[in-house]
XYZ file of C-alpha atoms in Angstrom:
782
model
C 161.086 132.871 230.670
C 164.328 133.576 232.468
C 164.579 132.255 236.030
C 166.073 134.380 238.719
C 169.535 132.971 239.550
C 168.890 133.416 243.231
C 165.711 131.381 243.065
C 167.465 128.739 240.955
C 170.259 128.413 243.496
C 167.726 128.236 246.307
C 165.820 125.474 244.519
C 169.010 123.499 243.925
C 170.014 123.763 247.548
C 166.514 122.700 248.604
C 166.643 119.628 246.360
C 169.985 118.574 247.780
C 168.768 119.128 251.335
C 165.606 117.071 250.715
C 167.662 114.313 249.072
C 169.951 114.140 252.081
C 166.957 113.944 254.416
C 165.297 111.263 252.312
C 168.503 109.223 252.103
C 168.941 109.294 255.868
C 165.304 108.293 256.325
C 165.708 105.498 253.774
C 168.776 104.179 255.580
C 166.852 104.119 258.861
C 164.016 102.206 257.231
C 166.402 99.693 255.635
C 168.122 99.103 258.956
C 164.761 98.581 260.626
C 163.783 96.099 257.904
C 167.046 94.210 258.339
C 166.555 94.063 262.095
C 162.976 92.837 261.572
C 164.118 90.198 259.072
C 166.855 88.865 261.312
C 164.584 88.758 264.317
C 161.218 87.422 263.107
C 161.770 85.721 259.729
C 162.928 82.053 259.746
C 166.477 81.397 258.606
C 165.845 79.828 255.166
C 163.652 82.787 254.159
C 166.141 85.517 255.044
C 168.091 87.345 252.407
C 167.590 86.696 248.694
C 166.564 83.043 249.068
C 168.376 79.713 248.693
C 169.862 78.193 245.556
C 168.493 75.015 243.975
C 171.342 72.774 245.168
C 170.866 73.752 248.802
C 167.121 73.182 248.638
C 167.524 69.738 247.031
C 170.151 68.822 249.618
C 167.698 69.768 252.356
C 165.017 67.613 250.757
C 167.421 64.679 250.510
C 168.331 64.967 254.187
C 164.662 65.023 255.126
C 163.926 61.966 252.941
C 166.767 59.709 254.067
C 167.726 61.158 257.432
C 171.235 61.757 258.695
C 171.616 58.280 260.233
C 169.642 56.474 257.487
C 167.588 54.548 260.035
C 164.522 54.132 257.836
C 165.931 51.574 255.407
C 162.479 50.575 254.191
C 161.841 54.027 252.714
C 165.149 54.059 250.842
C 164.379 50.583 249.558
C 161.052 51.785 248.205
C 162.678 54.692 246.415
C 165.168 52.398 244.683
C 162.321 50.400 243.106
C 160.335 53.271 241.599
C 161.471 52.333 238.098
C 160.934 54.132 234.821
C 157.153 53.749 234.954
C 157.271 55.586 238.291
C 159.306 58.347 236.705
C 156.575 58.776 234.100
C 154.009 59.240 236.887
C 156.229 61.818 238.569
C 156.691 63.558 235.241
C 152.922 63.732 234.908
C 152.615 65.800 238.080
C 155.193 68.283 236.821
C 153.539 68.493 233.401
C 150.154 69.065 235.018
C 151.516 72.131 236.795
C 153.134 73.356 233.589
C 150.060 72.773 231.396
C 147.848 74.648 233.852
C 149.362 77.978 232.686
C 148.136 77.545 229.105
C 145.392 79.700 227.698
C 141.902 78.569 228.680
C 140.685 77.247 225.333
C 143.823 75.257 224.600
C 143.808 73.937 228.182
C 140.177 72.807 227.825
C 140.893 70.831 224.644
C 143.985 69.192 226.142
C 142.305 68.146 229.395
C 139.275 66.785 227.558
C 141.527 64.611 225.422
C 143.512 63.308 228.416
C 140.370 62.560 230.457
C 138.512 60.803 227.644
C 141.519 58.669 226.658
C 142.249 57.531 230.205
C 138.597 56.697 230.919
C 138.274 54.683 227.706
C 141.472 52.741 228.377
C 140.472 51.841 231.945
C 136.976 50.732 230.930
C 138.450 48.457 228.274
C 141.172 47.068 230.523
C 138.828 46.183 233.383
C 135.813 45.090 231.274
C 133.580 47.947 232.424
C 131.743 49.081 229.298
C 130.068 52.507 228.877
C 131.409 53.851 232.131
C 132.535 57.232 233.392
C 135.513 57.857 235.639
C 136.204 60.015 238.663
C 139.851 60.499 239.724
C 140.532 61.184 243.401
C 143.453 61.120 245.836
C 141.682 59.469 248.798
C 140.400 56.007 247.890
C 137.262 56.598 250.007
C 136.386 59.820 248.229
C 134.965 57.994 245.199
C 132.446 56.083 247.335
C 131.550 59.325 249.090
C 130.720 61.051 245.784
C 128.741 57.981 244.674
C 126.633 58.237 247.842
C 125.915 61.894 247.051
C 124.918 60.895 243.514
C 122.503 58.226 244.780
C 120.972 60.648 247.297
C 120.393 63.215 244.533
C 118.886 60.469 242.369
C 116.550 58.893 244.946
C 115.476 62.154 246.643
C 114.149 64.470 243.918
C 113.711 67.473 246.236
C 117.098 67.069 247.934
C 118.593 70.030 246.029
C 115.863 72.329 247.363
C 114.792 70.820 250.709
C 118.142 69.426 251.890
C 118.124 67.322 255.048
C 114.364 67.712 255.504
C 113.694 65.065 252.851
C 116.182 62.742 254.551
C 114.414 63.230 257.864
C 111.060 62.091 256.515
C 112.545 58.928 254.979
C 115.879 57.939 256.473
C 118.409 56.463 253.981
C 120.244 53.221 254.786
C 123.725 52.227 253.564
C 124.605 48.526 253.906
C 128.229 47.571 254.547
C 129.730 44.138 255.180
C 131.181 43.428 258.610
C 134.369 42.302 256.823
C 134.841 45.730 255.213
C 137.764 47.935 256.175
C 137.572 49.546 259.572
C 135.937 52.943 259.885
C 134.415 53.085 256.398
C 130.808 53.542 257.552
C 131.710 56.173 260.120
C 133.723 58.137 257.545
C 130.773 58.156 255.132
C 128.345 59.384 257.779
C 130.709 62.131 258.908
C 131.189 63.441 255.365
C 127.522 63.154 254.383
C 126.188 64.616 257.630
C 124.153 61.488 258.408
C 123.684 59.787 261.784
C 125.441 56.506 262.412
C 122.058 54.762 262.423
C 122.030 55.187 258.628
C 124.789 52.555 258.345
C 123.771 48.896 258.646
C 126.546 46.324 259.111
C 125.656 43.030 257.463
C 127.140 39.957 259.221
C 129.035 37.333 257.275
C 128.100 33.669 257.041
C 128.811 31.786 260.252
C 126.950 28.483 259.846
C 127.139 27.815 256.103
C 129.535 29.007 253.440
C 132.516 31.272 253.887
C 133.009 33.106 257.151
C 134.091 36.233 255.283
C 131.297 36.519 252.685
C 128.240 38.649 253.234
C 125.162 36.678 254.326
C 122.735 37.285 251.441
C 119.698 35.757 253.153
C 120.224 37.863 256.265
C 120.729 40.971 254.113
C 117.363 40.296 252.437
C 115.626 40.185 255.824
C 117.366 43.377 256.963
C 116.237 45.239 253.841
C 112.646 44.065 254.301
C 112.632 45.217 257.915
C 113.960 48.647 256.937
C 111.352 49.044 254.188
C 108.542 48.111 256.590
C 109.816 50.655 259.143
C 109.676 53.474 256.580
C 113.363 53.680 255.700
C 114.857 53.880 252.204
C 117.524 51.273 251.228
C 120.022 53.404 249.380
C 123.336 51.679 248.626
C 125.199 48.414 249.206
C 129.004 48.245 249.474
C 130.296 44.791 248.444
C 133.838 43.391 248.385
C 135.830 41.767 245.618
C 138.668 40.978 247.990
C 138.045 41.917 251.603
C 140.507 44.192 253.342
C 141.681 41.413 255.650
C 141.664 38.047 253.899
C 140.893 38.943 250.272
C 137.550 37.131 250.017
C 134.923 37.953 247.391
C 131.215 38.317 248.122
C 128.523 36.623 246.047
C 128.297 39.573 243.671
C 125.821 37.926 241.307
C 123.190 37.341 243.981
C 123.852 40.730 245.528
C 123.241 42.423 242.178
C 119.873 40.642 241.836
C 118.923 41.734 245.343
C 119.865 45.358 244.583
C 117.752 45.360 241.413
C 114.825 43.990 243.415
C 114.923 46.860 245.930
C 116.210 49.544 243.510
C 119.537 49.884 245.354
C 122.940 50.988 244.086
C 125.724 48.346 244.168
C 129.299 49.552 244.696
C 132.234 47.090 244.640
C 135.798 47.590 245.881
C 138.720 45.309 246.667
C 142.091 44.085 245.505
C 140.663 41.199 243.443
C 139.315 43.692 240.900
C 142.836 43.825 239.476
C 142.369 40.316 238.038
C 139.733 41.687 235.638
C 142.645 42.756 233.416
C 143.844 39.143 233.022
C 142.811 36.771 230.268
C 141.132 34.331 232.653
C 138.847 35.753 235.333
C 136.842 33.708 237.814
C 133.066 34.004 237.640
C 132.848 35.425 241.183
C 135.042 38.412 240.283
C 133.681 38.758 236.736
C 130.264 39.552 238.207
C 131.700 42.879 239.392
C 131.494 44.195 235.822
C 127.685 44.340 236.195
C 127.775 46.555 239.288
C 126.848 50.240 239.293
C 130.288 51.474 240.354
C 133.734 50.194 241.393
C 136.915 51.711 242.819
C 140.345 50.822 241.378
C 143.642 51.567 243.155
C 146.093 51.351 240.262
C 148.975 52.995 242.116
C 149.684 50.006 244.364
C 148.795 47.390 241.729
C 151.239 48.731 239.127
C 153.809 50.384 241.395
C 153.005 53.943 240.320
C 153.760 56.631 242.941
C 151.237 59.411 243.636
C 148.775 58.118 241.050
C 145.112 58.859 241.852
C 142.531 56.169 242.479
C 139.743 55.767 239.930
C 136.022 55.194 240.498
C 134.205 53.874 237.434
C 130.422 54.357 237.430
C 127.400 54.310 235.122
C 124.859 57.133 235.243
C 122.815 58.813 232.538
C 122.180 62.271 234.024
C 125.318 64.454 233.786
C 123.696 67.249 235.799
C 123.347 64.999 238.847
C 126.960 63.850 238.409
C 127.998 67.484 238.411
C 125.913 68.183 241.516
C 127.466 65.206 243.318
C 130.993 66.359 242.427
C 131.844 63.438 240.134
C 132.498 65.811 237.246
C 133.894 69.324 237.224
C 133.840 72.253 234.844
C 137.311 73.365 235.954
C 139.966 72.218 233.447
C 142.685 72.156 236.097
C 140.883 69.423 238.081
C 140.748 67.282 234.961
C 144.560 67.213 234.922
C 144.499 64.671 237.793
C 144.386 61.963 235.138
C 147.613 63.146 233.432
C 150.086 60.986 235.497
C 147.923 57.931 234.863
C 147.580 58.830 231.180
C 151.382 58.865 230.774
C 151.981 55.704 232.846
C 149.391 53.587 231.031
C 150.915 54.496 227.687
C 154.408 53.685 228.931
C 153.424 50.253 230.308
C 151.056 49.258 227.527
C 148.577 46.400 227.747
C 151.280 43.734 228.062
C 153.093 45.585 230.843
C 149.913 46.069 232.860
C 148.852 42.445 232.517
C 152.365 41.187 233.271
C 152.545 43.020 236.587
C 149.164 41.776 237.783
C 149.950 38.257 236.565
C 153.307 38.282 238.356
C 151.598 39.139 241.656
C 149.131 36.267 241.187
C 151.988 33.836 240.478
C 153.741 34.892 243.674
C 150.603 34.094 245.661
C 150.226 30.684 244.019
C 153.887 29.879 244.681
C 153.557 30.664 248.367
C 150.247 28.817 248.677
C 151.684 25.637 247.158
C 154.576 25.661 249.622
C 152.331 26.319 252.609
C 150.245 23.224 251.846
C 153.303 21.037 252.469
C 154.125 22.543 255.866
C 152.889 21.092 259.127
C 151.312 23.330 261.778
C 150.416 25.954 259.128
C 146.756 26.662 258.428
C 145.692 28.701 255.392
C 142.526 30.777 255.145
C 141.724 31.124 251.446
C 138.229 31.017 250.060
C 138.920 30.661 246.333
C 142.516 29.676 245.668
C 142.305 30.431 241.937
C 140.809 33.926 242.066
C 142.225 35.454 245.248
C 145.767 36.862 245.029
C 145.843 37.245 248.832
C 147.343 34.468 250.991
C 146.502 34.396 254.696
C 148.060 31.778 256.977
C 148.692 31.174 260.661
C 150.581 28.832 262.958
C 148.291 26.314 264.601
C 149.093 23.126 266.543
C 146.170 20.776 266.935
C 145.146 20.306 270.580
C 148.673 21.304 271.786
C 149.528 19.298 274.947
C 146.030 18.236 275.926
C 144.453 14.985 274.869
C 141.863 14.926 272.169
C 138.902 13.775 274.250
C 139.208 16.471 276.887
C 139.666 19.122 274.224
C 136.547 17.941 272.396
C 134.578 18.144 275.625
C 135.800 21.665 276.196
C 134.914 22.666 272.641
C 131.224 22.177 273.420
C 131.377 25.327 275.560
C 131.685 28.378 273.339
C 133.322 30.750 275.800
C 135.400 28.246 277.753
C 138.268 30.039 279.515
C 140.847 27.436 278.448
C 139.899 27.773 274.787
C 139.960 31.563 274.944
C 143.393 31.523 276.602
C 144.714 29.125 273.961
C 143.452 31.404 271.196
C 145.124 34.353 272.879
C 148.403 32.435 272.997
C 148.123 31.502 269.318
C 147.400 35.130 268.453
C 150.535 36.174 270.317
C 152.672 33.534 268.592
C 151.358 34.485 265.147
C 152.005 38.151 265.877
C 155.618 37.248 266.654
C 155.837 35.046 263.553
C 154.591 37.801 261.254
C 157.009 40.345 262.696
C 159.936 37.931 262.352
C 159.120 37.095 258.714
C 158.713 40.779 257.812
C 162.075 41.540 259.405
C 163.957 38.611 257.856
C 162.466 38.966 254.348
C 161.493 42.640 253.941
C 161.052 42.274 250.168
C 158.102 39.912 250.717
C 155.876 42.624 252.185
C 154.099 40.313 254.632
C 152.178 41.913 257.489
C 149.974 40.924 260.418
C 146.194 41.131 260.180
C 143.427 40.637 262.760
C 140.442 38.620 261.520
C 137.231 38.331 263.480
C 136.958 34.531 263.331
C 140.506 33.423 262.576
C 142.293 35.683 265.036
C 145.797 36.972 264.303
C 147.173 35.841 260.940
C 150.042 36.592 258.580
C 148.964 38.122 255.267
C 150.753 38.167 251.919
C 149.127 40.544 249.425
C 151.533 40.969 246.482
C 149.171 43.192 244.490
C 149.562 45.840 247.186
C 153.329 45.473 247.767
C 155.205 43.496 245.086
C 155.336 46.245 242.454
C 156.799 48.726 244.950
C 159.112 46.320 246.795
C 160.212 44.406 243.695
C 159.217 40.991 245.061
C 160.506 38.015 243.054
C 160.161 34.223 243.192
C 163.391 33.835 245.169
C 161.963 36.103 247.854
C 159.035 33.712 248.253
C 161.425 30.756 248.532
C 163.409 32.624 251.167
C 160.183 33.379 253.030
C 159.291 29.678 253.066
C 162.774 28.736 254.328
C 162.498 31.248 257.180
C 159.065 29.885 258.003
C 160.465 26.342 258.193
C 163.096 27.572 260.644
C 160.545 29.279 262.889
C 158.000 26.438 263.077
C 160.164 24.137 265.315
C 160.822 27.052 267.652
C 157.104 27.796 267.913
C 156.138 24.159 268.540
C 158.892 23.665 271.134
C 157.993 26.828 273.013
C 154.305 25.959 272.984
C 154.994 22.461 274.346
C 157.399 23.622 277.069
C 155.243 26.494 278.341
C 153.136 24.202 280.530
C 156.183 22.358 281.878
C 157.841 25.666 282.690
C 154.745 26.851 284.548
C 154.634 23.667 286.641
C 158.333 23.834 287.482
C 158.080 27.466 288.572
C 155.031 26.820 290.746
C 156.851 23.922 292.477
C 159.993 25.974 293.138
C 160.206 27.918 296.387
C 161.044 31.585 295.908
C 159.686 31.929 292.367
C 156.324 33.256 291.252
C 154.807 32.431 287.864
C 153.187 35.425 286.153
C 150.413 34.761 283.630
C 150.945 36.923 280.549
C 149.179 35.575 277.470
C 150.447 38.449 275.369
C 154.109 37.463 275.682
C 155.551 35.424 272.767
C 157.940 33.164 274.632
C 158.411 30.487 277.266
C 156.864 32.486 280.075
C 157.279 35.145 282.733
C 158.765 34.567 286.180
C 159.347 36.784 289.190
C 161.632 36.153 292.158
C 159.535 36.630 295.279
C 161.267 38.720 297.937
C 161.009 37.381 301.496
C 159.803 40.448 303.357
C 160.559 40.840 307.030
C 158.168 43.519 308.228
C 159.024 46.166 305.628
C 156.546 48.567 304.189
C 155.209 48.142 300.669
C 157.294 50.889 299.056
C 160.588 49.596 300.405
C 159.660 46.023 299.578
C 158.789 47.052 296.002
C 162.161 48.752 295.596
C 163.989 45.697 296.926
C 161.997 43.482 294.579
C 162.856 45.670 291.595
C 166.541 45.689 292.555
C 166.730 41.909 292.918
C 164.919 41.111 289.668
C 167.002 43.682 287.753
C 170.197 42.106 289.028
C 168.769 38.658 288.288
C 168.122 39.659 284.689
C 171.675 40.958 284.383
C 173.142 37.700 285.742
C 171.037 35.562 283.392
C 172.073 37.577 280.342
C 175.729 37.057 281.269
C 175.355 33.292 280.860
C 176.317 31.693 277.565
C 172.930 30.430 276.392
C 170.630 30.689 273.393
C 167.789 32.142 275.477
C 166.754 35.778 275.545
C 165.931 37.360 278.903
C 164.313 40.783 279.001
C 162.069 43.098 281.020
C 159.166 42.422 278.667
C 157.367 44.716 276.247
C 157.760 48.460 276.540
C 154.044 49.004 277.139
C 151.622 46.724 278.953
C 154.144 44.371 280.550
C 154.353 43.290 284.190
C 156.834 45.077 286.433
C 159.761 43.430 288.228
C 159.631 40.281 286.096
C 161.984 38.291 283.895
C 160.562 37.531 280.445
C 161.970 34.471 278.672
C 161.747 34.366 274.882
C 161.409 31.551 272.374
C 163.218 28.260 273.085
C 164.227 25.070 271.280
C 163.342 21.468 272.014
C 166.667 20.652 273.734
C 165.980 23.064 276.592
C 166.384 21.681 280.116
C 163.483 23.404 281.862
C 164.317 22.084 285.326
C 167.889 23.354 285.092
C 166.655 26.744 283.891
C 164.204 27.114 286.789
C 166.797 25.894 289.283
C 169.321 28.422 287.984
C 166.838 31.290 288.244
C 165.901 30.334 291.821
C 169.511 29.856 292.994
C 170.715 33.055 291.349
C 167.855 35.038 292.883
C 168.572 33.602 296.313
C 172.243 34.455 295.997
C 171.437 38.034 295.007
C 168.964 38.376 297.874
C 171.406 37.136 300.512
C 174.198 39.327 299.176
C 171.910 42.334 299.269
C 170.883 41.484 302.828
C 174.537 41.175 303.845
C 175.310 44.626 302.485
C 172.154 46.031 303.999
C 172.962 44.704 307.475
C 176.662 45.601 307.318
C 176.116 49.153 308.536
C 174.074 48.010 311.529
C 176.581 45.283 312.403
C 179.534 47.682 312.267
C 177.731 50.239 314.404
C 176.900 47.693 317.092
C 180.432 46.321 316.963
C 181.940 49.741 317.517
C 179.687 50.348 320.504
C 180.631 46.982 321.971
C 184.330 47.659 321.375
C 184.071 50.971 323.223
C 182.448 49.283 326.191
C 185.061 46.533 326.306
C 187.936 49.004 326.022
C 186.482 51.044 328.875
C 186.120 47.876 330.968
C 189.695 46.859 330.151
C 191.006 50.247 331.328
C 189.163 49.869 334.643
C 190.626 46.373 335.143
C 194.134 47.670 334.358
C 193.740 50.344 337.069
C 192.776 47.704 339.601
C 195.678 45.443 338.670
C 198.412 48.122 338.615
C 197.218 50.105 341.570
C 196.759 53.818 342.120
C 200.469 54.593 342.777
C 201.583 53.405 339.381
C 199.254 55.993 337.764
C 201.130 58.953 339.320
C 203.740 60.181 336.753
C 206.923 60.394 338.830
C 206.032 57.839 341.485
C 204.809 55.357 338.928
C 208.077 55.532 336.942
C 210.229 54.935 340.053
C 207.965 52.133 341.203
C 208.044 50.426 337.824
C 211.888 50.722 337.823
C 212.214 48.996 341.178
C 209.358 46.516 340.639
C 208.408 46.079 336.956
C 204.777 45.093 336.293
C 204.357 42.186 333.851
C 200.989 42.485 332.110
C 199.837 40.412 329.154
C 198.638 42.511 326.180
C 194.884 42.334 325.645
C 193.762 43.522 322.215
C 190.557 43.233 320.231
C 189.860 42.736 316.530
C 186.529 43.220 314.736
C 185.561 40.403 312.345
C 183.326 41.836 309.573
C 182.299 38.376 308.371
C 181.113 37.166 311.769
C 180.057 40.613 312.971
C 181.647 40.345 316.440
C 184.744 41.267 318.490
C 187.521 38.697 318.940
C 190.622 38.556 321.142
C 194.078 39.155 319.643
C 195.753 36.687 322.025
C 196.073 34.093 319.277
C 197.944 36.641 317.078
C 200.592 37.232 319.712
C 201.006 33.496 320.229
C 201.189 32.453 316.534
C 202.764 35.733 315.310
C 200.170 35.813 312.455
C 196.626 37.026 311.950
C 194.058 34.241 311.960
C 191.127 33.857 309.627
C 188.599 34.018 312.420
C 185.155 32.567 312.042
C 184.465 30.715 308.817
C 182.085 32.773 306.676
C 178.728 31.255 305.759
C 178.739 29.312 302.498
C 177.666 31.284 299.456
C 174.687 29.727 297.710
C 175.673 28.117 294.432
C 173.445 28.045 291.412
C 173.023 25.320 288.861
C 174.871 27.210 286.149
C 178.060 26.372 288.049
C 177.704 22.797 286.811
C 180.428 21.668 284.495
C 179.589 21.711 280.793
C 181.255 20.009 277.896
C 183.450 22.186 275.662
C 181.184 24.283 273.396
C 177.998 23.289 275.234
C 175.820 26.237 276.219
C 173.776 26.594 279.374
C 170.347 24.995 279.823
C 170.998 22.324 277.159
C 170.298 18.651 277.683
C 173.637 16.734 277.692
C 174.016 13.705 275.412
C 174.558 10.184 276.769
C 177.714 9.682 274.704
C 179.453 12.375 276.716
C 178.664 10.442 279.936
C 180.356 7.319 278.646
C 183.372 9.333 277.591
C 183.736 10.778 281.100
C 183.518 7.352 282.792
C 186.135 5.844 280.491
C 188.462 8.765 281.030
C 188.141 8.509 284.803
C 189.065 4.800 284.840
C 192.140 5.278 282.664
C 193.295 8.231 284.742
C 193.011 6.258 287.994
C 195.067 3.399 286.489
C 197.819 5.865 285.634
C 197.886 7.121 289.204
C 198.239 3.555 290.538
C 201.187 2.946 288.187
C 202.819 6.141 289.406
C 202.514 4.965 293.024
C 204.123 1.627 292.124
C 207.115 3.284 290.394
C 207.752 5.737 293.271
C 210.741 4.497 295.432
C 209.942 3.971 299.134
C 212.513 3.725 301.961
C 212.066 0.932 304.495
C 212.668 1.602 308.214
C 215.334 -1.112 308.408
C 217.534 0.549 305.819
C 220.142 2.874 307.315
C 221.545 5.658 305.171
C 223.878 8.495 305.834
C 223.051 12.164 305.361
C 224.578 12.300 301.880
C 222.801 9.178 300.732
C 219.563 10.443 302.145
C 219.823 13.665 300.148
C 220.565 11.733 296.920
C 217.575 9.468 297.523
C 215.300 12.476 298.032
C 216.507 14.078 294.785
C 215.897 10.859 292.845
C 212.431 10.588 294.327
C 211.479 14.137 293.324
C 212.826 13.633 289.781
C 210.854 10.393 289.390
C 207.632 11.973 290.646
C 208.048 14.948 288.263
C 208.651 12.598 285.289
C 205.561 10.509 286.071
C 203.463 13.595 286.517
C 204.469 14.979 283.102
C 203.627 11.657 281.466
C 200.185 11.623 283.048
C 199.395 15.250 282.119
C 200.430 14.605 278.524
C 197.524 12.150 278.309
C 194.096 13.457 277.111
C 192.239 12.254 280.215
C 190.823 14.850 282.654
C 193.279 16.048 285.317
C 190.898 15.624 288.276
C 189.973 11.979 288.789
C 187.983 12.521 291.953
C 185.724 15.162 290.346
C 185.015 12.954 287.305
C 184.245 9.954 289.514
C 181.812 12.052 291.536
C 180.036 13.149 288.353
C 179.778 9.557 287.181
C 178.360 8.442 290.511
C 175.809 11.292 290.457
C 174.564 10.191 287.037
């Protein structure tokens, strides 16, 4: 059909009009979107996104930081190695494989999971086991607890917590286990803390870090009699602190007797991959489950931990979460699957063997060091070395110390242990800082106190620890032992010297690793507490500044950032050649000098104010006296001038000067007589400190001087005095009877000055000290 041209034109115009309206509306909406994006969307998300280079640069800046302060993190990244790259590749492949079709993905994940489980069971001698791969190393034990609850409580799936209420389950954990493990299990399982029973370690017989089997037997019997259900026992093959192994064989027999599940964890499980395994660790292969942390043992980043277990009912394993029907979750094993193939059996064994050799190397060197005590239960099976600094009986005699040892909680013994803990804390921090590749750290043990721990299975693969690093660690330890022994021996002497010195206060701080803590006591004169505290802080701050300006090997500081005493001077580690009496004397004299100088400045304002008032009064009095002496007529302008012209008045000038040192007004009569300004009253002597004593060239402060230097000073003084006597003999002297003219007298004086100058140059060219009197005084003082 034909369309009316008028209608066609109208429709065209309408379309154009609507398009214009829509375009304007679209522009408004786009502008609103741009305004919204600029205002509310973060910067990196604005626009069309960032390119790959910019994103990687941002990641690099976040990893290393702009100032590169965290050197330990960059050091770790440099030692990832090719086996670490395989683990990282596994994570990327897992994300890529997850997009495959479901059937192909199921076959691939089944193959990866079965291969990895078989390889791990063969490597660690755990036959017919299943594996659960998890990120958190505690998650495997948590799923095992769920499995045991489902197994022991048949109606748990239906009844839930009601069956647990009727018969409360009990989980037994060693007191040497890692901190917070029992609480974490109860929180995740929804159980009260009373369901966890901590089993003490042996204290009278056997190792102090092994679980007491006899006591555990009695605890289980008591729980059974009270209607509870013994559920699971967590044993250690290498405790978290010292690396000790429980009696796994006896514990397994006890668990079979009471139908309990035995779970084993610890760093010593890594030695199961070696050719020779000790019997104590080999017993772990008979347990019901174990947790392996292969990432730290082999230096593999972001590799999951593995829990190997034996159980016949797959439905209960599925209910407990140990297995999953989701193929994507099975891809957790892919990084480990790639890394194990890359390393091979020889590579895996070599890494674990290398860590064990590092431990043996360090242990052999520690046996030859004095004042070092090791805490190793089984030297052949444990790859963990724990040692501490310990000096037998310190400064006290053996008999008194033995008498004190009879009291368990004697205050002296507890304070000594606190001091040793502080010193070992300092030692561990120093070794970790000097030899970062060793990976040593500080650990707190219940019976041993603070110790230094070397666990190469947890650190050597990541840090790249070698034999030369162990030798360097031993050399640093040999350097620190004399410093520790000297400081420990001089602490008591320093305390006695400070207590005997007036003006100093000894502060007891057992947590400070050093010679001690001292405070200069401010002599208050009726001030309030706030003002006295400020003055005390000012004096001790200035005292610390003065001590740090001295050339000495000591370190003076304000103490730790948290928990330290205020307004104190903390003295660090010292050597055996320290002169304690000179140090204490210097601190006391310097503090006194600072206090008197501060008092002088504080009183200066008051002294000047009083002096000005006194000067005003004296000037007013002088004006009144001048009026009386001159008379009233001389004060009239015209009459006084005429009278002074006929009869001048002679008056002596009377001035005043204000002496800041003495703080008083003085007359200026002596100035007009001598035509020069006098020095006035002699100022009080400034207190001198002991650091003003003369030291030999190159000798630092607070060091004991050698006797050979004394003999050298005495010999030099004698030779220098002989030279002066010879000079006096060669100097020409005029007798009274000799008469000389003016010209001859001048020639004689010139010859005398030339002779004296020549003798003086000869004497100064000698190597003896220039001041004979000062050297003789030093010799007489000695």
